[in-house]
Tab-separated table of C-alpha atoms and ligand atoms in Angstrom:
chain	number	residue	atom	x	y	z
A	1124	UNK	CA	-33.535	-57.588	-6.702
A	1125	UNK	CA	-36.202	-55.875	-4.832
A	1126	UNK	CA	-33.815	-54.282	-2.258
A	1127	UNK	CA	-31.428	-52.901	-5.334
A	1128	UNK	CA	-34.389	-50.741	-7.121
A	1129	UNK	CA	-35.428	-50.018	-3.324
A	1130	UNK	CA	-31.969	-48.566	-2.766
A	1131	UNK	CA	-31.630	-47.186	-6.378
A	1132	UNK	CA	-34.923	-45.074	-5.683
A	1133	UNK	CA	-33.964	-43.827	-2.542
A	1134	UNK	CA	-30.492	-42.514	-3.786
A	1135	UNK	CA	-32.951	-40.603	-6.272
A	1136	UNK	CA	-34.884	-39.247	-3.956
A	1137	UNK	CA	-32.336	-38.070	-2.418
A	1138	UNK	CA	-30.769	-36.101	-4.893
A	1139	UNK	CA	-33.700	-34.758	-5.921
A	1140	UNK	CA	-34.397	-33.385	-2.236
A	1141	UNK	CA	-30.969	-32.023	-1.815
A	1142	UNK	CA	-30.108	-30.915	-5.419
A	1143	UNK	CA	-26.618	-32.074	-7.610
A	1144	UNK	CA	-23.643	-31.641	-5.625
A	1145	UNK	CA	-21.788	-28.469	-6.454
A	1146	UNK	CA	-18.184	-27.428	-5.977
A	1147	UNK	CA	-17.908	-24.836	-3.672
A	1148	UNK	CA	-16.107	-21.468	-4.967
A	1149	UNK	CA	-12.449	-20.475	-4.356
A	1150	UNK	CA	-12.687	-18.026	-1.201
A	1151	UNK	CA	-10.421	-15.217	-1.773
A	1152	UNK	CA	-10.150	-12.666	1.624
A	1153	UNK	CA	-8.026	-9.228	0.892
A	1154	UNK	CA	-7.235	-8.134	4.076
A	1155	UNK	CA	-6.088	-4.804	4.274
A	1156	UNK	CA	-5.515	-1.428	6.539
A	1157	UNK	CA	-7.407	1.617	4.960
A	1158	UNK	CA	-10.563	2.819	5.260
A	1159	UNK	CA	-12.541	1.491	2.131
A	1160	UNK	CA	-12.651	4.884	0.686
A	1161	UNK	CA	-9.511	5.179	-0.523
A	1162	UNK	CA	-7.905	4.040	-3.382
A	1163	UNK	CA	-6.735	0.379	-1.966
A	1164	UNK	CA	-10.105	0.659	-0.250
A	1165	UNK	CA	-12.389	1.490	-3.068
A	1166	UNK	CA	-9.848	-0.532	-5.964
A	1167	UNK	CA	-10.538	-3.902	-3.556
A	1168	UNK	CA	-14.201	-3.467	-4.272
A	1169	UNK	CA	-14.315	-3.379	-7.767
A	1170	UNK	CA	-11.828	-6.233	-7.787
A	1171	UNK	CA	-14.690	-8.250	-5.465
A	1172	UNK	CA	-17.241	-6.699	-8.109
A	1173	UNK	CA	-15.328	-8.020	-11.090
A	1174	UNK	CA	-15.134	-11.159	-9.498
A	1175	UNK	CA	-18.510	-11.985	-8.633
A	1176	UNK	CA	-19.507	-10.832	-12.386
A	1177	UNK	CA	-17.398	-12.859	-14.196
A	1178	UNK	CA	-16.580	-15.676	-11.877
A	1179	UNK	CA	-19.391	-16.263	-10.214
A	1180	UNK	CA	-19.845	-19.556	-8.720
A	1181	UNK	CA	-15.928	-20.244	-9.057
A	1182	UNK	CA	-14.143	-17.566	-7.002
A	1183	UNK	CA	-15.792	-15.185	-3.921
A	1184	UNK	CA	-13.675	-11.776	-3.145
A	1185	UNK	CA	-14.112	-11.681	0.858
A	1186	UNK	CA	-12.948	-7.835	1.545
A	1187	UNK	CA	-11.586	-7.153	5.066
A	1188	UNK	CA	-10.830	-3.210	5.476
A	1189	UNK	CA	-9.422	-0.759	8.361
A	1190	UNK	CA	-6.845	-3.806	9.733
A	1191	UNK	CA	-10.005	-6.098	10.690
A	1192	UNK	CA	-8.073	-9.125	10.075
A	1193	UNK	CA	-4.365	-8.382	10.280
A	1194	UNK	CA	-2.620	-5.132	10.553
A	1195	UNK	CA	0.463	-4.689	8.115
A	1196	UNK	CA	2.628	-6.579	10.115
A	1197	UNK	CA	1.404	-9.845	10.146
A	1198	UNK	CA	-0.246	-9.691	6.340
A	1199	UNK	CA	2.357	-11.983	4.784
A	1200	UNK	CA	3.051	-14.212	7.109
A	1201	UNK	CA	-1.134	-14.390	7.053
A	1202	UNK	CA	-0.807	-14.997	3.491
A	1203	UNK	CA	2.025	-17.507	3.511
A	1204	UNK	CA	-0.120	-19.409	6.324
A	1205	UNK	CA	-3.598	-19.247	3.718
A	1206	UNK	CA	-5.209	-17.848	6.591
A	1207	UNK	CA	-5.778	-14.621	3.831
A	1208	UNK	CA	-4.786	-14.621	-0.072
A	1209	UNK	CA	-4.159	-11.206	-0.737
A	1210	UNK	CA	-3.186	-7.845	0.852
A	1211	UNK	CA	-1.950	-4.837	-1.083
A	1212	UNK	CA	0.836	-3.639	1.558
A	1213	UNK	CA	2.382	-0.541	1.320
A	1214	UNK	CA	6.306	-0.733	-0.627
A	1215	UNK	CA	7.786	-0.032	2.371
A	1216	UNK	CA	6.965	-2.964	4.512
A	1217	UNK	CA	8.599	-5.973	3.254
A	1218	UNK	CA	11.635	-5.544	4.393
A	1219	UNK	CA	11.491	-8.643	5.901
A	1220	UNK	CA	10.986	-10.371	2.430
A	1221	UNK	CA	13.069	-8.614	0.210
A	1222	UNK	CA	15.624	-5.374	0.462
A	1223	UNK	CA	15.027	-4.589	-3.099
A	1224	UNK	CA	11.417	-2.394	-2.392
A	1225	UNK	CA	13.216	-0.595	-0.013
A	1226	UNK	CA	14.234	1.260	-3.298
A	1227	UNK	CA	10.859	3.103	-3.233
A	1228	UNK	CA	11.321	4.645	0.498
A	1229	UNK	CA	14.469	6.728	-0.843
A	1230	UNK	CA	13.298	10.557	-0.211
A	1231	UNK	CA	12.759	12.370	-3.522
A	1232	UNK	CA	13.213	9.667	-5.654
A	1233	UNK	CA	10.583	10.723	-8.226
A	1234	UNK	CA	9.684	14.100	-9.075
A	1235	UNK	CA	5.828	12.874	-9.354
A	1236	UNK	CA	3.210	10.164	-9.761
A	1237	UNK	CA	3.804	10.002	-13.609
A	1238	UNK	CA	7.329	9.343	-12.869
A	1239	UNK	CA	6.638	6.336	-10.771
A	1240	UNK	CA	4.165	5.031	-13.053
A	1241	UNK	CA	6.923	4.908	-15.906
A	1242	UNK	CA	8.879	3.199	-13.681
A	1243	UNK	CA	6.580	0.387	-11.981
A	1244	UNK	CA	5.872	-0.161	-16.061
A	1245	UNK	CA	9.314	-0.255	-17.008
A	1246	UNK	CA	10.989	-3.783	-17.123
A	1247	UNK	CA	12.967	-3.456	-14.313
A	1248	UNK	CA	9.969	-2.520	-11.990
A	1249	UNK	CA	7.690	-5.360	-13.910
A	1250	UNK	CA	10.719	-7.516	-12.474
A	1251	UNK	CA	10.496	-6.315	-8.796
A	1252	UNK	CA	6.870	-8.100	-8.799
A	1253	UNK	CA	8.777	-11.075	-8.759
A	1254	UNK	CA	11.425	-10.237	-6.272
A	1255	UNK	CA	9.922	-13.006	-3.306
A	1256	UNK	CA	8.916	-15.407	-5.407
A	1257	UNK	CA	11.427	-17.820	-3.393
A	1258	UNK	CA	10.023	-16.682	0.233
A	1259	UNK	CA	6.793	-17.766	-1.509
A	1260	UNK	CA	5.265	-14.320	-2.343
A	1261	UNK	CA	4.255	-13.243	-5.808
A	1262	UNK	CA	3.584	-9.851	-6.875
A	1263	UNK	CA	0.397	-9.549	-9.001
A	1264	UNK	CA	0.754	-5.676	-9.388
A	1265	UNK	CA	1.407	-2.134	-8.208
A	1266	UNK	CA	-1.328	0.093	-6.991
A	1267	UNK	CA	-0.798	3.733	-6.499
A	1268	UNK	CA	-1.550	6.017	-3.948
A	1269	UNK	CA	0.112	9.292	-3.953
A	1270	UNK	CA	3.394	11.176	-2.873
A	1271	UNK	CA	3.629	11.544	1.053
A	1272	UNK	CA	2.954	14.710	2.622
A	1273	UNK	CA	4.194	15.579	6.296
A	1274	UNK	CA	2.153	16.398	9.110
A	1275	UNK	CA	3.421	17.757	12.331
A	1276	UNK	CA	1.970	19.390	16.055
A	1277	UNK	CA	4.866	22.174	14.638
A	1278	UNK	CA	5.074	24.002	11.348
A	1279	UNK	CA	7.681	22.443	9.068
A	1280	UNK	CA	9.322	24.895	6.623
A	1281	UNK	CA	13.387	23.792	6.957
A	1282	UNK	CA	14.947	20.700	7.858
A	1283	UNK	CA	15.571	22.250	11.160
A	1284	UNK	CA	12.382	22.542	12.265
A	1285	UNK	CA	11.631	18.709	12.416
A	1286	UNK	CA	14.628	18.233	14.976
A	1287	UNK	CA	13.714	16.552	18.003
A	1288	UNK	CA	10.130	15.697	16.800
A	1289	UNK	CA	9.149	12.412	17.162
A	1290	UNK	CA	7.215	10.876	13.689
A	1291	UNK	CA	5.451	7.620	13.476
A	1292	UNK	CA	6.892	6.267	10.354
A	1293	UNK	CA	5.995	2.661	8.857
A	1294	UNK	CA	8.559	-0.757	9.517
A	1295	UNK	CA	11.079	0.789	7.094
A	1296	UNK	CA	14.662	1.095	7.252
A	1297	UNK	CA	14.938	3.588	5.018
A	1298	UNK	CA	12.207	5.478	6.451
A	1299	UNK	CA	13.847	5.673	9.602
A	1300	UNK	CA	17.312	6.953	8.294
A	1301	UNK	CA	15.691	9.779	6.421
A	1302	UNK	CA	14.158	11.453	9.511
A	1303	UNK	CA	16.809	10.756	11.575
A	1304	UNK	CA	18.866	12.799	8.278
A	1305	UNK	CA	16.945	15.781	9.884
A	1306	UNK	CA	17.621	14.664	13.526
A	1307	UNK	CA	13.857	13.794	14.450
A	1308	UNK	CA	13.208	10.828	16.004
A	1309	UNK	CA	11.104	7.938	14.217
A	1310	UNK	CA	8.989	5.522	15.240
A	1311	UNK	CA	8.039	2.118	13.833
A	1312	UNK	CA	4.437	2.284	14.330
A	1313	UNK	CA	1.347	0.193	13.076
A	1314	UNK	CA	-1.296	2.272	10.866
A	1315	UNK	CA	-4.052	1.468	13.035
A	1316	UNK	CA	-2.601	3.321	15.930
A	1317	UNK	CA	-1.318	6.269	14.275
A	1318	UNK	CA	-4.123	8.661	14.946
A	1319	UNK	CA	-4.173	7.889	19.019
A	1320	UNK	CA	-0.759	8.005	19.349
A	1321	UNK	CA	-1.176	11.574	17.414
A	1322	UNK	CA	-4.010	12.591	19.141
A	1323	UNK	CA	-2.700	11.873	22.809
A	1324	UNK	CA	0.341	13.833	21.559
A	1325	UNK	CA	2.507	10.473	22.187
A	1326	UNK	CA	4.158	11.311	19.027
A	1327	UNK	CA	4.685	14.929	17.129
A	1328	UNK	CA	4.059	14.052	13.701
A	1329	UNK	CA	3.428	11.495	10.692
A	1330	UNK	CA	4.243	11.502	7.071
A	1331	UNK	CA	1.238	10.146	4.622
A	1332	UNK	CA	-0.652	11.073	1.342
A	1333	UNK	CA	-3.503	13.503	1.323
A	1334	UNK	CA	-5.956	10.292	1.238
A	1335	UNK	CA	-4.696	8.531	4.565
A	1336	UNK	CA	-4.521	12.068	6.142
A	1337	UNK	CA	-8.008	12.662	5.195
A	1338	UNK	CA	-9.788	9.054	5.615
A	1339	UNK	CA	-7.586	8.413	8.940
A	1340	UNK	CA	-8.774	11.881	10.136
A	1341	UNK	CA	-4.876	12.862	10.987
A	1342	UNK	CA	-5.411	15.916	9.969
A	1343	UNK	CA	-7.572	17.100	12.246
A	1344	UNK	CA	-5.265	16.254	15.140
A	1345	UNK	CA	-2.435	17.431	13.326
A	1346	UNK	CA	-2.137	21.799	13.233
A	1347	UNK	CA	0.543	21.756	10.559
A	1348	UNK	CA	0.936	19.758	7.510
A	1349	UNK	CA	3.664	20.908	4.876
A	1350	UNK	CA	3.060	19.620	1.258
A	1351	UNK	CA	5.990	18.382	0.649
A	1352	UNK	CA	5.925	15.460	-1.575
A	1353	UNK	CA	9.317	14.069	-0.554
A	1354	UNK	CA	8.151	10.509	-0.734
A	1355	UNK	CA	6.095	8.088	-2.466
A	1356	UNK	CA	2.875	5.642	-0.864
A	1357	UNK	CA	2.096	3.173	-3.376
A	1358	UNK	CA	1.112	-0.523	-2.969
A	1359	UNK	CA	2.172	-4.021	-3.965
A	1360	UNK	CA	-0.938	-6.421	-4.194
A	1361	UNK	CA	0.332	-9.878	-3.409
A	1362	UNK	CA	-0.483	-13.553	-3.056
A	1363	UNK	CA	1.087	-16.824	-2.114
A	1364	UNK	CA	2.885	-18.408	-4.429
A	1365	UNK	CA	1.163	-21.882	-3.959
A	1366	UNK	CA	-2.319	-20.247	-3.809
A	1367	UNK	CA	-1.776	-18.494	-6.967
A	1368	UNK	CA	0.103	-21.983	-9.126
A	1369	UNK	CA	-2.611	-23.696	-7.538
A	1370	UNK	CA	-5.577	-21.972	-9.075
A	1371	UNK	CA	-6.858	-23.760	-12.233
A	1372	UNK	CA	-5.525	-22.003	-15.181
A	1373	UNK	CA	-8.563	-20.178	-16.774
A	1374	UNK	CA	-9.606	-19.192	-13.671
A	1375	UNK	CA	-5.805	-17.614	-12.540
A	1376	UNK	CA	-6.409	-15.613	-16.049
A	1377	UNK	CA	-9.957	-14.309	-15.180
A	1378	UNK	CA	-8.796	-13.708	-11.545
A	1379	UNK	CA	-5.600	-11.546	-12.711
A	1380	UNK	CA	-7.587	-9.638	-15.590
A	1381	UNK	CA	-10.110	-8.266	-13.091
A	1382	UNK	CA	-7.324	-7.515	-10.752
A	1383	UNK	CA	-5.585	-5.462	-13.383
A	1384	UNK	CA	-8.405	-3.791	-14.335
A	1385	UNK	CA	-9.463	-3.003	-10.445
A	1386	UNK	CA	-5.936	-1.343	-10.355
A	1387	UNK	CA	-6.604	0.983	-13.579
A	1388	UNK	CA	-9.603	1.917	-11.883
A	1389	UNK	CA	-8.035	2.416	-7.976
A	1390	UNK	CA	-5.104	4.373	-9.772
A	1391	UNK	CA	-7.978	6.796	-10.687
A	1392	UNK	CA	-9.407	7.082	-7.418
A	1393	UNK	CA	-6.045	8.056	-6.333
A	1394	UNK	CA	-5.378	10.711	-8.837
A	1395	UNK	CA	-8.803	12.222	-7.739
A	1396	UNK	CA	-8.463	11.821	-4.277
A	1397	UNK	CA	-4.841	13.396	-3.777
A	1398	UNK	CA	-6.311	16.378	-5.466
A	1399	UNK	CA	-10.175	16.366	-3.397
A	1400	UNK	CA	-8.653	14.991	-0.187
A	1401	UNK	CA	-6.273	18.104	0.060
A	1402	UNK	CA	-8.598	20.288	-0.571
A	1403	UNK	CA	-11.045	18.999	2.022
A	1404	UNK	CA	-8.311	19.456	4.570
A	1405	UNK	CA	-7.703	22.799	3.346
A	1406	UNK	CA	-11.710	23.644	3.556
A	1407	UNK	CA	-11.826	22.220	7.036
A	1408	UNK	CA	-9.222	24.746	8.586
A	1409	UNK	CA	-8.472	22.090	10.632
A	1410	UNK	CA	-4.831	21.999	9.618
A	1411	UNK	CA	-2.507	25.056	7.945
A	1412	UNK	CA	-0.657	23.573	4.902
A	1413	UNK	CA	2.562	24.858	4.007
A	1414	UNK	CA	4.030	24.856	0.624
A	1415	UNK	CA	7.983	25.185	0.369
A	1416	UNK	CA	9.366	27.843	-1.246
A	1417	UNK	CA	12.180	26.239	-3.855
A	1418	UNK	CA	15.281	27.142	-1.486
A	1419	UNK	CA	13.503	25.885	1.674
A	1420	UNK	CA	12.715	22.034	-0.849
A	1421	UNK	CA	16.287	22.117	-1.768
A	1422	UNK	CA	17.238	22.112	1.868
A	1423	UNK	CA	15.302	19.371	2.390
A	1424	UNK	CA	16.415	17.651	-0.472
A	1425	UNK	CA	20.006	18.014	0.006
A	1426	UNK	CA	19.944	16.861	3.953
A	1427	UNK	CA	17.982	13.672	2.586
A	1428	UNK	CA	20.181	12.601	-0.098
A	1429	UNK	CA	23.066	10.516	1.730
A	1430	UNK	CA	19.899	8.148	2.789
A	1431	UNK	CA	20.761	6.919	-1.035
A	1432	UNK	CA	24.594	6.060	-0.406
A	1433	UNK	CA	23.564	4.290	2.962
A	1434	UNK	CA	21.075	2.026	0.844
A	1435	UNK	CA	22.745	1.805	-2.299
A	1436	UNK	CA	24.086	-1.427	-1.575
A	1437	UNK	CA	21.287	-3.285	-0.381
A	1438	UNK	CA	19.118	-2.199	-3.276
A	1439	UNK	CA	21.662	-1.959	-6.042
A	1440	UNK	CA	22.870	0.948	-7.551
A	1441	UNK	CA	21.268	0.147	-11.144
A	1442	UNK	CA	18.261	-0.496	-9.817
A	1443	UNK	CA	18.427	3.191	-8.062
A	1444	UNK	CA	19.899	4.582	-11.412
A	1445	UNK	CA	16.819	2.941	-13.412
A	1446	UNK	CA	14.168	4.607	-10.665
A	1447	UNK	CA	15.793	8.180	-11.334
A	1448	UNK	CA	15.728	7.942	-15.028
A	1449	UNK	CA	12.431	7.574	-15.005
A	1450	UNK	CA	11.852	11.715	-13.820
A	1451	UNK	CA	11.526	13.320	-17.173
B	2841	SIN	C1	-1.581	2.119	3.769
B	2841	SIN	O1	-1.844	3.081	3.029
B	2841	SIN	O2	-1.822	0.962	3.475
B	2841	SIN	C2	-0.986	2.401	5.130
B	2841	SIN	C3	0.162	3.298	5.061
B	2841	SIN	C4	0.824	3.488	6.407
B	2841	SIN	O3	1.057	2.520	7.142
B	2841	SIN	O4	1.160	4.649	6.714
């Protein structure tokens, strides 16, 4: 009898040195490959603020910019693994996981940002969230950045003048097939070595948005950059499948409401920034930027536009049709 309040005190004793056992919180690590001022940078942040506001206790945001963890390349499989639960990779590189996105590399597919906004909101680009849902990959939103610009060691006014020049583009098909529309020679490259391979003159030129230009200092290893906006850069933030069903159900809510609300505010950020960003290039005479007079765009335009017919039939023809008819 003795021994059993002996014991019971000591268990007491114990739990008053150590404290009640607590659950430990739901680690969530966004890896990702910009700097964290830019608008996946600076949108990750306030999702890891939101977090730790409303959550706190239940779910930690661990953020992990500039390729730290994994470069674009490896992200998903890193996700599918659970060695990371979220990334935000650019559209154009998951190939690998879907052909679909691919509809989102086709040169001058939208006339601007509000265009692809309309889109990514309409139902069939609510749908392409869910387009890898069997490889195990779940799209929890888009994310803007801006419309591509391209930079070059050689001015860039007609499709002519890009021949020959090699350009770093990312792991996209479609990517690849519109430079080589202007007979330049791409490159499959990762982010993280764009600017040495620019700066050792390795490779001629790049195309990006005025953010990764300015944040990756491109342009100041770049003479030439022609505003061209024949592209779009915008994001798909993503999570396993298993992670995501496996996340208690008020807490999946919580988790996705700060998310969307980190996006409203990263879409801002990029808005500002493809305006400010530009103009600090400009200021830094660093690079000349060259604007296209309307023949020398519809040059452009027209050498680009069989890249469509090639791709048409991996990304579907409706789903090309319902992208265009969102230009007003
Ligand atoms: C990014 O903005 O995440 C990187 C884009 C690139 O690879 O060019």
């Amino acid at each position: 009898m003795m021994l059993r309040y002996l014991t019971a005190g000591a268990a007491l004793a114990a739990m008053v040195a150590v404290g009640p056992v607590t659950a430990k919180p739901i680690v969530i690590k966004f890896s990702h490959v910009v700097a964290e001022n830019t608008p996946k940078g600076q949108m990750a942040s306030k999702f890891k603020d939101l977090v730790a506001e409303r959550l706190q206790g239940k779910v930690e945001v661990e953020v992990y910019p500039n390729s730290q963890l994994f470069g674009d390349n490896r992200v998903l499989e890193a996700i599918l693994l659970g060695d990371v639960q979220m990334s935000a990779p650019s559209l154009s590189k998951f190939k690998r996981y879907t052909k679909k996105l691919q509809l989102f590399d086709l040169p001058f597919l939208f006339s601007d940002m509000a265009a692809a906004e309309r889109f990514q909101k309409s139902p069939a680009g609510v749908k392409l969230l869910s387009s890898m849902n069997k490889k195990g990959l779940m799209g929890l939103g888009y994310l803007h950045n801006g419309m591509k610009q391209l930079s070059a060691s050689e001015p860039l006014r007609v499709p002519g003048d890009a021949r020959n020049l090699k350009f770093r583009i990312q792991s996209s098909d479609v990517l690849a097939a519109q430079f080589k529309a202007v007979h330049a020679v791409p490159l499959k490259k990762p982010f993280s070595e764009a600017f040495t391979l620019l700066q050792t003159r390795a490779i001629d030129g790049q195309e990006n948005t005025w953010s990764n230009i300015y944040s990756k200092k491109f342009f100041e290893v770049q003479p030439y950059i022609t505003e061209s906006n024949h592209g779009l850069l915008d994001y798909m933030v993503v999570t396993s499948t298993e992670f995501w069903m496996d996340l208690p159900q008020d807490v999946r809510v919580e988790v996705q409401k700060a998310l969307d609300e980190a996006i409203v505010f990263g879409n801002q950020v990029a808005a500002e920034k493809s305006i400010a960003d530009r103009q600090k290039i400009i200021d830094s005479g660093r690079s000349e930027v060259i604007e296209f007079t309307p023949k020398q765009l519809g040059m452009w335009k027209k050498v680009m536009k069989p890249v469509w017919k090639k791709f048409e039939g991996e990304i579907g023809k409706e789903l090309i049709e319902a992208a265009r008819r969102s230009n007003k």
